[in-house]
Amino acid sequence: MNLAATLAIALAMSTDAFAVAIGKGAALHRPQLKEALRTGLIFGVIEGLTPLVGWALGKVAAPYVEAWDHWIAFTLLGVLGLRMIHASLTADEEEEEKPSSHGFWLLAITGFATSIDAMVVGASLAFIDANIFTTAGAIGLATFTMVTLGVMLGRGLGQLVGKRAELVGGLVLIAIGGVILYEHLSVG
């Protein structure tokens, strides 16, 4: 997998966390850089570790699905992309209660919830034998950056930008899945 694809995956994986960070920033009264960095670090570490877990699980399954690996990666990335697009187009039915401050465990649980997709991507990457450490590092760094920015931008921008970022991330994942499928089918 090339650098452009790695960066595209990293940015796509960070968009849902960015959307959440905008909401977290909007929930705070004038968020400070220290809170934004702390939130970004928690999300970035979690988002960087979950693809490693998914990759390890995918490596265990890889010998059994080698003939279908490109279809599995295409399907997983496509479904994940469609889920992100659907979430971006669906209006929130009820507004969450806004906390006055964000505790570590609340941020960690929220960070884990937004990183499940990164675990699926990690499993997908195991099937195509990609360098998981580079990709996981890029995902963690992109998430740290996007969440830090999201918290700082949240108060002024609200959820509008977060929903659009998630839409773009979903489209990017579907495109990457399509490229993986195309590359494997055109070689074979």
Short mmCIF file of N, CA and C in Angstrom, two decimals, residues 57-188:
data_model
loop_
_atom_site.label_atom_id
_atom_site.label_comp_id
_atom_site.label_asym_id
_atom_site.label_seq_id
_atom_site.Cartn_x
_atom_site.Cartn_y
_atom_site.Cartn_z
N LEU A 57 -5.97 -9.93 14.55
CA LEU A 57 -7.09 -10.85 14.31
C LEU A 57 -7.18 -11.23 12.84
N GLY A 58 -6.95 -10.27 11.96
CA GLY A 58 -6.98 -10.55 10.53
C GLY A 58 -5.87 -11.48 10.09
N LYS A 59 -4.67 -11.34 10.69
CA LYS A 59 -3.54 -12.21 10.35
C LYS A 59 -3.84 -13.66 10.70
N VAL A 60 -4.53 -13.86 11.80
CA VAL A 60 -4.89 -15.22 12.20
C VAL A 60 -5.82 -15.83 11.16
N ALA A 61 -6.73 -15.02 10.62
CA ALA A 61 -7.71 -15.53 9.65
C ALA A 61 -7.18 -15.54 8.23
N ALA A 62 -6.12 -14.77 7.93
CA ALA A 62 -5.63 -14.59 6.56
C ALA A 62 -5.35 -15.89 5.80
N PRO A 63 -4.67 -16.88 6.39
CA PRO A 63 -4.39 -18.09 5.61
C PRO A 63 -5.65 -18.82 5.15
N TYR A 64 -6.74 -18.63 5.85
CA TYR A 64 -7.98 -19.33 5.53
C TYR A 64 -8.80 -18.61 4.46
N VAL A 65 -8.49 -17.33 4.23
CA VAL A 65 -9.31 -16.54 3.30
C VAL A 65 -8.47 -15.89 2.20
N GLU A 66 -7.27 -16.38 1.98
CA GLU A 66 -6.34 -15.74 1.04
C GLU A 66 -6.92 -15.55 -0.35
N ALA A 67 -7.67 -16.49 -0.84
CA ALA A 67 -8.24 -16.38 -2.18
C ALA A 67 -9.30 -15.29 -2.28
N TRP A 68 -9.86 -14.91 -1.16
CA TRP A 68 -10.95 -13.93 -1.15
C TRP A 68 -10.56 -12.64 -0.44
N ASP A 69 -9.29 -12.45 -0.10
CA ASP A 69 -8.88 -11.32 0.73
C ASP A 69 -9.27 -9.96 0.16
N HIS A 70 -9.11 -9.77 -1.14
CA HIS A 70 -9.44 -8.48 -1.75
C HIS A 70 -10.94 -8.20 -1.70
N TRP A 71 -11.75 -9.26 -1.83
CA TRP A 71 -13.19 -9.08 -1.72
C TRP A 71 -13.59 -8.74 -0.27
N ILE A 72 -12.92 -9.37 0.68
CA ILE A 72 -13.21 -9.09 2.10
C ILE A 72 -12.83 -7.65 2.44
N ALA A 73 -11.63 -7.22 2.01
CA ALA A 73 -11.20 -5.84 2.27
C ALA A 73 -12.17 -4.86 1.60
N PHE A 74 -12.55 -5.14 0.35
CA PHE A 74 -13.49 -4.29 -0.37
C PHE A 74 -14.83 -4.20 0.37
N THR A 75 -15.33 -5.35 0.80
CA THR A 75 -16.63 -5.38 1.50
C THR A 75 -16.57 -4.66 2.84
N LEU A 76 -15.53 -4.95 3.65
CA LEU A 76 -15.42 -4.30 4.96
C LEU A 76 -15.29 -2.78 4.82
N LEU A 77 -14.41 -2.33 3.93
CA LEU A 77 -14.23 -0.89 3.74
C LEU A 77 -15.49 -0.26 3.15
N GLY A 78 -16.14 -0.97 2.24
CA GLY A 78 -17.37 -0.45 1.65
C GLY A 78 -18.49 -0.32 2.67
N VAL A 79 -18.70 -1.35 3.46
CA VAL A 79 -19.74 -1.30 4.49
C VAL A 79 -19.44 -0.20 5.51
N LEU A 80 -18.18 -0.13 5.92
CA LEU A 80 -17.79 0.91 6.86
C LEU A 80 -18.01 2.30 6.26
N GLY A 81 -17.63 2.47 5.00
CA GLY A 81 -17.84 3.75 4.33
C GLY A 81 -19.31 4.10 4.23
N LEU A 82 -20.14 3.12 3.87
CA LEU A 82 -21.58 3.36 3.79
C LEU A 82 -22.16 3.71 5.16
N ARG A 83 -21.66 3.04 6.21
CA ARG A 83 -22.13 3.35 7.56
C ARG A 83 -21.79 4.80 7.93
N MET A 84 -20.58 5.22 7.58
CA MET A 84 -20.17 6.59 7.88
C MET A 84 -21.01 7.60 7.08
N ILE A 85 -21.28 7.29 5.81
CA ILE A 85 -22.12 8.17 4.99
C ILE A 85 -23.52 8.25 5.56
N HIS A 86 -24.08 7.10 5.92
CA HIS A 86 -25.43 7.08 6.52
C HIS A 86 -25.47 7.91 7.79
N ALA A 87 -24.46 7.74 8.65
CA ALA A 87 -24.42 8.50 9.89
C ALA A 87 -24.31 10.01 9.62
N SER A 88 -23.61 10.37 8.56
CA SER A 88 -23.46 11.79 8.26
C SER A 88 -24.74 12.41 7.72
N LEU A 89 -25.59 11.59 7.11
CA LEU A 89 -26.83 12.08 6.52
C LEU A 89 -28.03 11.96 7.45
N THR A 90 -27.87 11.24 8.55
CA THR A 90 -28.95 11.02 9.49
C THR A 90 -28.91 12.09 10.57
N ALA A 91 -30.04 12.71 10.79
CA ALA A 91 -30.13 13.74 11.83
C ALA A 91 -30.14 13.07 13.20
N ASP A 92 -29.48 13.70 14.15
CA ASP A 92 -29.51 13.19 15.52
C ASP A 92 -30.92 13.38 16.07
N GLU A 93 -31.48 12.29 16.61
CA GLU A 93 -32.86 12.35 17.09
C GLU A 93 -32.99 13.04 18.43
N GLU A 94 -32.01 12.90 19.27
CA GLU A 94 -32.09 13.56 20.57
C GLU A 94 -30.73 14.15 20.91
N GLU A 95 -30.77 15.28 21.53
CA GLU A 95 -29.54 15.95 21.88
C GLU A 95 -28.98 15.36 23.18
N GLU A 96 -27.68 15.09 23.16
CA GLU A 96 -27.04 14.55 24.35
C GLU A 96 -26.87 15.65 25.40
N GLU A 97 -26.86 15.22 26.63
CA GLU A 97 -26.63 16.14 27.72
C GLU A 97 -25.18 16.63 27.66
N LYS A 98 -24.98 17.94 27.75
CA LYS A 98 -23.64 18.50 27.61
C LYS A 98 -22.95 18.57 28.97
N PRO A 99 -21.81 17.88 29.10
CA PRO A 99 -21.08 17.92 30.37
C PRO A 99 -20.34 19.25 30.53
N SER A 100 -20.09 19.60 31.77
CA SER A 100 -19.33 20.83 32.01
C SER A 100 -17.83 20.60 31.84
N SER A 101 -17.38 19.37 32.01
CA SER A 101 -15.99 19.01 31.74
C SER A 101 -15.96 17.56 31.28
N HIS A 102 -14.84 17.18 30.67
CA HIS A 102 -14.72 15.83 30.14
C HIS A 102 -13.75 15.03 30.98
N GLY A 103 -14.25 13.97 31.61
CA GLY A 103 -13.40 13.09 32.39
C GLY A 103 -12.63 12.13 31.50
N PHE A 104 -11.55 11.57 32.03
CA PHE A 104 -10.72 10.66 31.27
C PHE A 104 -11.51 9.48 30.75
N TRP A 105 -12.29 8.83 31.61
CA TRP A 105 -12.99 7.61 31.20
C TRP A 105 -14.07 7.89 30.17
N LEU A 106 -14.73 9.02 30.27
CA LEU A 106 -15.71 9.40 29.25
C LEU A 106 -15.02 9.56 27.91
N LEU A 107 -13.87 10.23 27.91
CA LEU A 107 -13.12 10.42 26.66
C LEU A 107 -12.58 9.08 26.13
N ALA A 108 -12.10 8.23 27.03
CA ALA A 108 -11.55 6.93 26.60
C ALA A 108 -12.65 6.06 25.99
N ILE A 109 -13.80 6.02 26.61
CA ILE A 109 -14.91 5.21 26.08
C ILE A 109 -15.38 5.78 24.75
N THR A 110 -15.49 7.09 24.67
CA THR A 110 -15.89 7.72 23.41
C THR A 110 -14.84 7.48 22.34
N GLY A 111 -13.57 7.58 22.71
CA GLY A 111 -12.49 7.31 21.77
C GLY A 111 -12.52 5.88 21.27
N PHE A 112 -12.79 4.94 22.15
CA PHE A 112 -12.89 3.54 21.74
C PHE A 112 -14.07 3.34 20.80
N ALA A 113 -15.20 3.96 21.13
CA ALA A 113 -16.39 3.82 20.29
C ALA A 113 -16.14 4.33 18.87
N THR A 114 -15.36 5.40 18.74
CA THR A 114 -15.08 5.92 17.40
C THR A 114 -13.95 5.16 16.71
N SER A 115 -13.28 4.26 17.42
CA SER A 115 -12.15 3.55 16.83
C SER A 115 -12.48 2.12 16.38
N ILE A 116 -13.71 1.70 16.56
CA ILE A 116 -14.09 0.36 16.12
C ILE A 116 -13.85 0.22 14.62
N ASP A 117 -14.13 1.28 13.87
CA ASP A 117 -13.90 1.23 12.43
C ASP A 117 -12.41 1.05 12.11
N ALA A 118 -11.53 1.62 12.93
CA ALA A 118 -10.09 1.45 12.72
C ALA A 118 -9.68 -0.01 12.95
N MET A 119 -10.37 -0.70 13.85
CA MET A 119 -10.09 -2.12 14.07
C MET A 119 -10.47 -2.92 12.83
N VAL A 120 -11.60 -2.58 12.24
CA VAL A 120 -12.04 -3.25 11.02
C VAL A 120 -11.04 -2.98 9.88
N VAL A 121 -10.57 -1.74 9.79
CA VAL A 121 -9.58 -1.41 8.77
C VAL A 121 -8.30 -2.21 9.01
N GLY A 122 -7.88 -2.34 10.27
CA GLY A 122 -6.70 -3.13 10.59
C GLY A 122 -6.86 -4.57 10.13
N ALA A 123 -8.03 -5.15 10.34
CA ALA A 123 -8.28 -6.52 9.88
C ALA A 123 -8.22 -6.58 8.36
N SER A 124 -8.78 -5.58 7.69
CA SER A 124 -8.73 -5.53 6.23
C SER A 124 -7.30 -5.46 5.73
N LEU A 125 -6.48 -4.68 6.40
CA LEU A 125 -5.08 -4.51 5.97
C LEU A 125 -4.27 -5.79 6.16
N ALA A 126 -4.68 -6.62 7.10
CA ALA A 126 -3.99 -7.91 7.28
C ALA A 126 -4.19 -8.80 6.06
N PHE A 127 -5.33 -8.68 5.41
CA PHE A 127 -5.61 -9.50 4.24
C PHE A 127 -4.79 -9.09 3.03
N ILE A 128 -4.39 -7.81 2.97
CA ILE A 128 -3.60 -7.36 1.82
C ILE A 128 -2.13 -7.19 2.19
N ASP A 129 -1.76 -7.62 3.38
CA ASP A 129 -0.37 -7.62 3.84
C ASP A 129 0.26 -6.22 3.82
N ALA A 130 -0.48 -5.22 4.29
CA ALA A 130 0.02 -3.84 4.37
C ALA A 130 0.85 -3.66 5.63
N ASN A 131 1.68 -2.62 5.65
CA ASN A 131 2.48 -2.31 6.83
C ASN A 131 1.57 -1.68 7.89
N ILE A 132 1.19 -2.46 8.86
CA ILE A 132 0.21 -2.01 9.85
C ILE A 132 0.80 -0.95 10.79
N PHE A 133 2.07 -1.00 11.06
CA PHE A 133 2.66 -0.05 12.00
C PHE A 133 2.67 1.36 11.44
N THR A 134 2.99 1.48 10.16
CA THR A 134 2.94 2.80 9.51
C THR A 134 1.51 3.31 9.48
N THR A 135 0.59 2.43 9.10
CA THR A 135 -0.81 2.83 9.01
C THR A 135 -1.39 3.17 10.38
N ALA A 136 -1.12 2.35 11.39
CA ALA A 136 -1.63 2.62 12.74
C ALA A 136 -1.05 3.92 13.28
N GLY A 137 0.23 4.15 13.04
CA GLY A 137 0.85 5.41 13.48
C GLY A 137 0.23 6.61 12.79
N ALA A 138 -0.02 6.48 11.49
CA ALA A 138 -0.64 7.57 10.74
C ALA A 138 -2.07 7.82 11.23
N ILE A 139 -2.80 6.74 11.52
CA ILE A 139 -4.17 6.89 12.04
C ILE A 139 -4.14 7.59 13.39
N GLY A 140 -3.24 7.15 14.28
CA GLY A 140 -3.14 7.77 15.60
C GLY A 140 -2.77 9.24 15.52
N LEU A 141 -1.79 9.58 14.67
CA LEU A 141 -1.36 10.97 14.53
C LEU A 141 -2.45 11.83 13.89
N ALA A 142 -3.09 11.30 12.86
CA ALA A 142 -4.18 12.05 12.22
C ALA A 142 -5.33 12.28 13.19
N THR A 143 -5.65 11.26 13.98
CA THR A 143 -6.73 11.39 14.96
C THR A 143 -6.36 12.41 16.03
N PHE A 144 -5.14 12.34 16.55
CA PHE A 144 -4.68 13.32 17.53
C PHE A 144 -4.86 14.74 16.98
N THR A 145 -4.40 14.94 15.76
CA THR A 145 -4.47 16.27 15.15
C THR A 145 -5.91 16.71 14.92
N MET A 146 -6.70 15.82 14.33
CA MET A 146 -8.08 16.17 14.00
C MET A 146 -8.93 16.40 15.26
N VAL A 147 -8.72 15.59 16.29
CA VAL A 147 -9.49 15.76 17.52
C VAL A 147 -9.10 17.05 18.23
N THR A 148 -7.80 17.33 18.27
CA THR A 148 -7.36 18.58 18.89
C THR A 148 -7.98 19.77 18.17
N LEU A 149 -7.92 19.76 16.85
CA LEU A 149 -8.54 20.84 16.08
C LEU A 149 -10.06 20.86 16.26
N GLY A 150 -10.66 19.68 16.28
CA GLY A 150 -12.11 19.59 16.44
C GLY A 150 -12.60 20.19 17.74
N VAL A 151 -11.89 19.93 18.82
CA VAL A 151 -12.28 20.50 20.12
C VAL A 151 -12.20 22.02 20.06
N MET A 152 -11.12 22.52 19.47
CA MET A 152 -10.94 23.98 19.40
C MET A 152 -11.95 24.64 18.46
N LEU A 153 -12.31 23.95 17.39
CA LEU A 153 -13.26 24.51 16.44
C LEU A 153 -14.71 24.27 16.84
N GLY A 154 -14.93 23.32 17.74
CA GLY A 154 -16.28 22.89 18.09
C GLY A 154 -17.22 23.98 18.54
N ARG A 155 -16.76 24.86 19.34
CA ARG A 155 -17.65 25.89 19.86
C ARG A 155 -18.19 26.78 18.74
N GLY A 156 -17.38 27.07 17.78
CA GLY A 156 -17.82 27.97 16.73
C GLY A 156 -18.52 27.28 15.56
N LEU A 157 -18.17 26.04 15.29
CA LEU A 157 -18.68 25.39 14.09
C LEU A 157 -19.85 24.45 14.32
N GLY A 158 -19.96 23.90 15.51
CA GLY A 158 -21.06 22.99 15.79
C GLY A 158 -20.95 21.69 15.00
N GLN A 159 -22.07 21.00 14.82
CA GLN A 159 -22.06 19.68 14.21
C GLN A 159 -22.09 19.70 12.69
N LEU A 160 -22.32 20.83 12.06
CA LEU A 160 -22.41 20.87 10.60
C LEU A 160 -21.14 20.36 9.94
N VAL A 161 -19.98 20.84 10.36
CA VAL A 161 -18.71 20.42 9.77
C VAL A 161 -18.43 18.96 10.11
N GLY A 162 -18.74 18.55 11.32
CA GLY A 162 -18.49 17.17 11.73
C GLY A 162 -19.23 16.17 10.86
N LYS A 163 -20.47 16.45 10.54
CA LYS A 163 -21.26 15.55 9.69
C LYS A 163 -20.68 15.50 8.28
N ARG A 164 -20.26 16.62 7.75
CA ARG A 164 -19.69 16.63 6.40
C ARG A 164 -18.35 15.91 6.37
N ALA A 165 -17.56 16.05 7.42
CA ALA A 165 -16.27 15.36 7.47
C ALA A 165 -16.49 13.85 7.48
N GLU A 166 -17.50 13.39 8.18
CA GLU A 166 -17.80 11.96 8.22
C GLU A 166 -18.26 11.47 6.84
N LEU A 167 -19.02 12.29 6.12
CA LEU A 167 -19.44 11.93 4.77
C LEU A 167 -18.23 11.76 3.85
N VAL A 168 -17.31 12.70 3.89
CA VAL A 168 -16.11 12.61 3.06
C VAL A 168 -15.29 11.38 3.44
N GLY A 169 -15.14 11.11 4.74
CA GLY A 169 -14.41 9.94 5.19
C GLY A 169 -15.02 8.65 4.68
N GLY A 170 -16.34 8.55 4.67
CA GLY A 170 -17.01 7.37 4.15
C GLY A 170 -16.77 7.18 2.66
N LEU A 171 -16.82 8.27 1.91
CA LEU A 171 -16.55 8.19 0.47
C LEU A 171 -15.11 7.76 0.20
N VAL A 172 -14.17 8.25 1.00
CA VAL A 172 -12.76 7.88 0.83
C VAL A 172 -12.57 6.39 1.10
N LEU A 173 -13.19 5.85 2.14
CA LEU A 173 -13.05 4.42 2.44
C LEU A 173 -13.61 3.56 1.32
N ILE A 174 -14.75 3.95 0.77
CA ILE A 174 -15.32 3.19 -0.35
C ILE A 174 -14.38 3.24 -1.54
N ALA A 175 -13.80 4.40 -1.81
CA ALA A 175 -12.86 4.53 -2.94
C ALA A 175 -11.63 3.65 -2.72
N ILE A 176 -11.10 3.62 -1.52
CA ILE A 176 -9.93 2.79 -1.23
C ILE A 176 -10.27 1.32 -1.40
N GLY A 177 -11.43 0.91 -0.92
CA GLY A 177 -11.87 -0.48 -1.13
C GLY A 177 -11.98 -0.82 -2.61
N GLY A 178 -12.49 0.11 -3.40
CA GLY A 178 -12.59 -0.09 -4.84
C GLY A 178 -11.22 -0.21 -5.50
N VAL A 179 -10.27 0.60 -5.07
CA VAL A 179 -8.91 0.53 -5.62
C VAL A 179 -8.26 -0.81 -5.27
N ILE A 180 -8.43 -1.27 -4.04
CA ILE A 180 -7.87 -2.56 -3.63
C ILE A 180 -8.45 -3.67 -4.49
N LEU A 181 -9.76 -3.67 -4.67
CA LEU A 181 -10.40 -4.69 -5.49
C LEU A 181 -9.90 -4.62 -6.93
N TYR A 182 -9.84 -3.42 -7.49
CA TYR A 182 -9.38 -3.24 -8.86
C TYR A 182 -7.94 -3.75 -9.04
N GLU A 183 -7.06 -3.38 -8.11
CA GLU A 183 -5.67 -3.81 -8.21
C GLU A 183 -5.53 -5.33 -8.18
N HIS A 184 -6.29 -6.00 -7.32
CA HIS A 184 -6.20 -7.45 -7.22
C HIS A 184 -6.83 -8.16 -8.42
N LEU A 185 -7.92 -7.62 -8.93
CA LEU A 185 -8.57 -8.24 -10.07
C LEU A 185 -7.78 -8.01 -11.38
N SER A 186 -7.13 -6.84 -11.49
CA SER A 186 -6.38 -6.56 -12.71
C SER A 186 -5.04 -7.31 -12.75
N VAL A 187 -4.50 -7.66 -11.56
CA VAL A 187 -3.25 -8.43 -11.51
C VAL A 187 -3.52 -9.89 -11.80
N GLY A 188 -4.61 -10.40 -11.26
CA GLY A 188 -4.91 -11.83 -11.36
C GLY A 188 -5.54 -12.17 -12.62
#
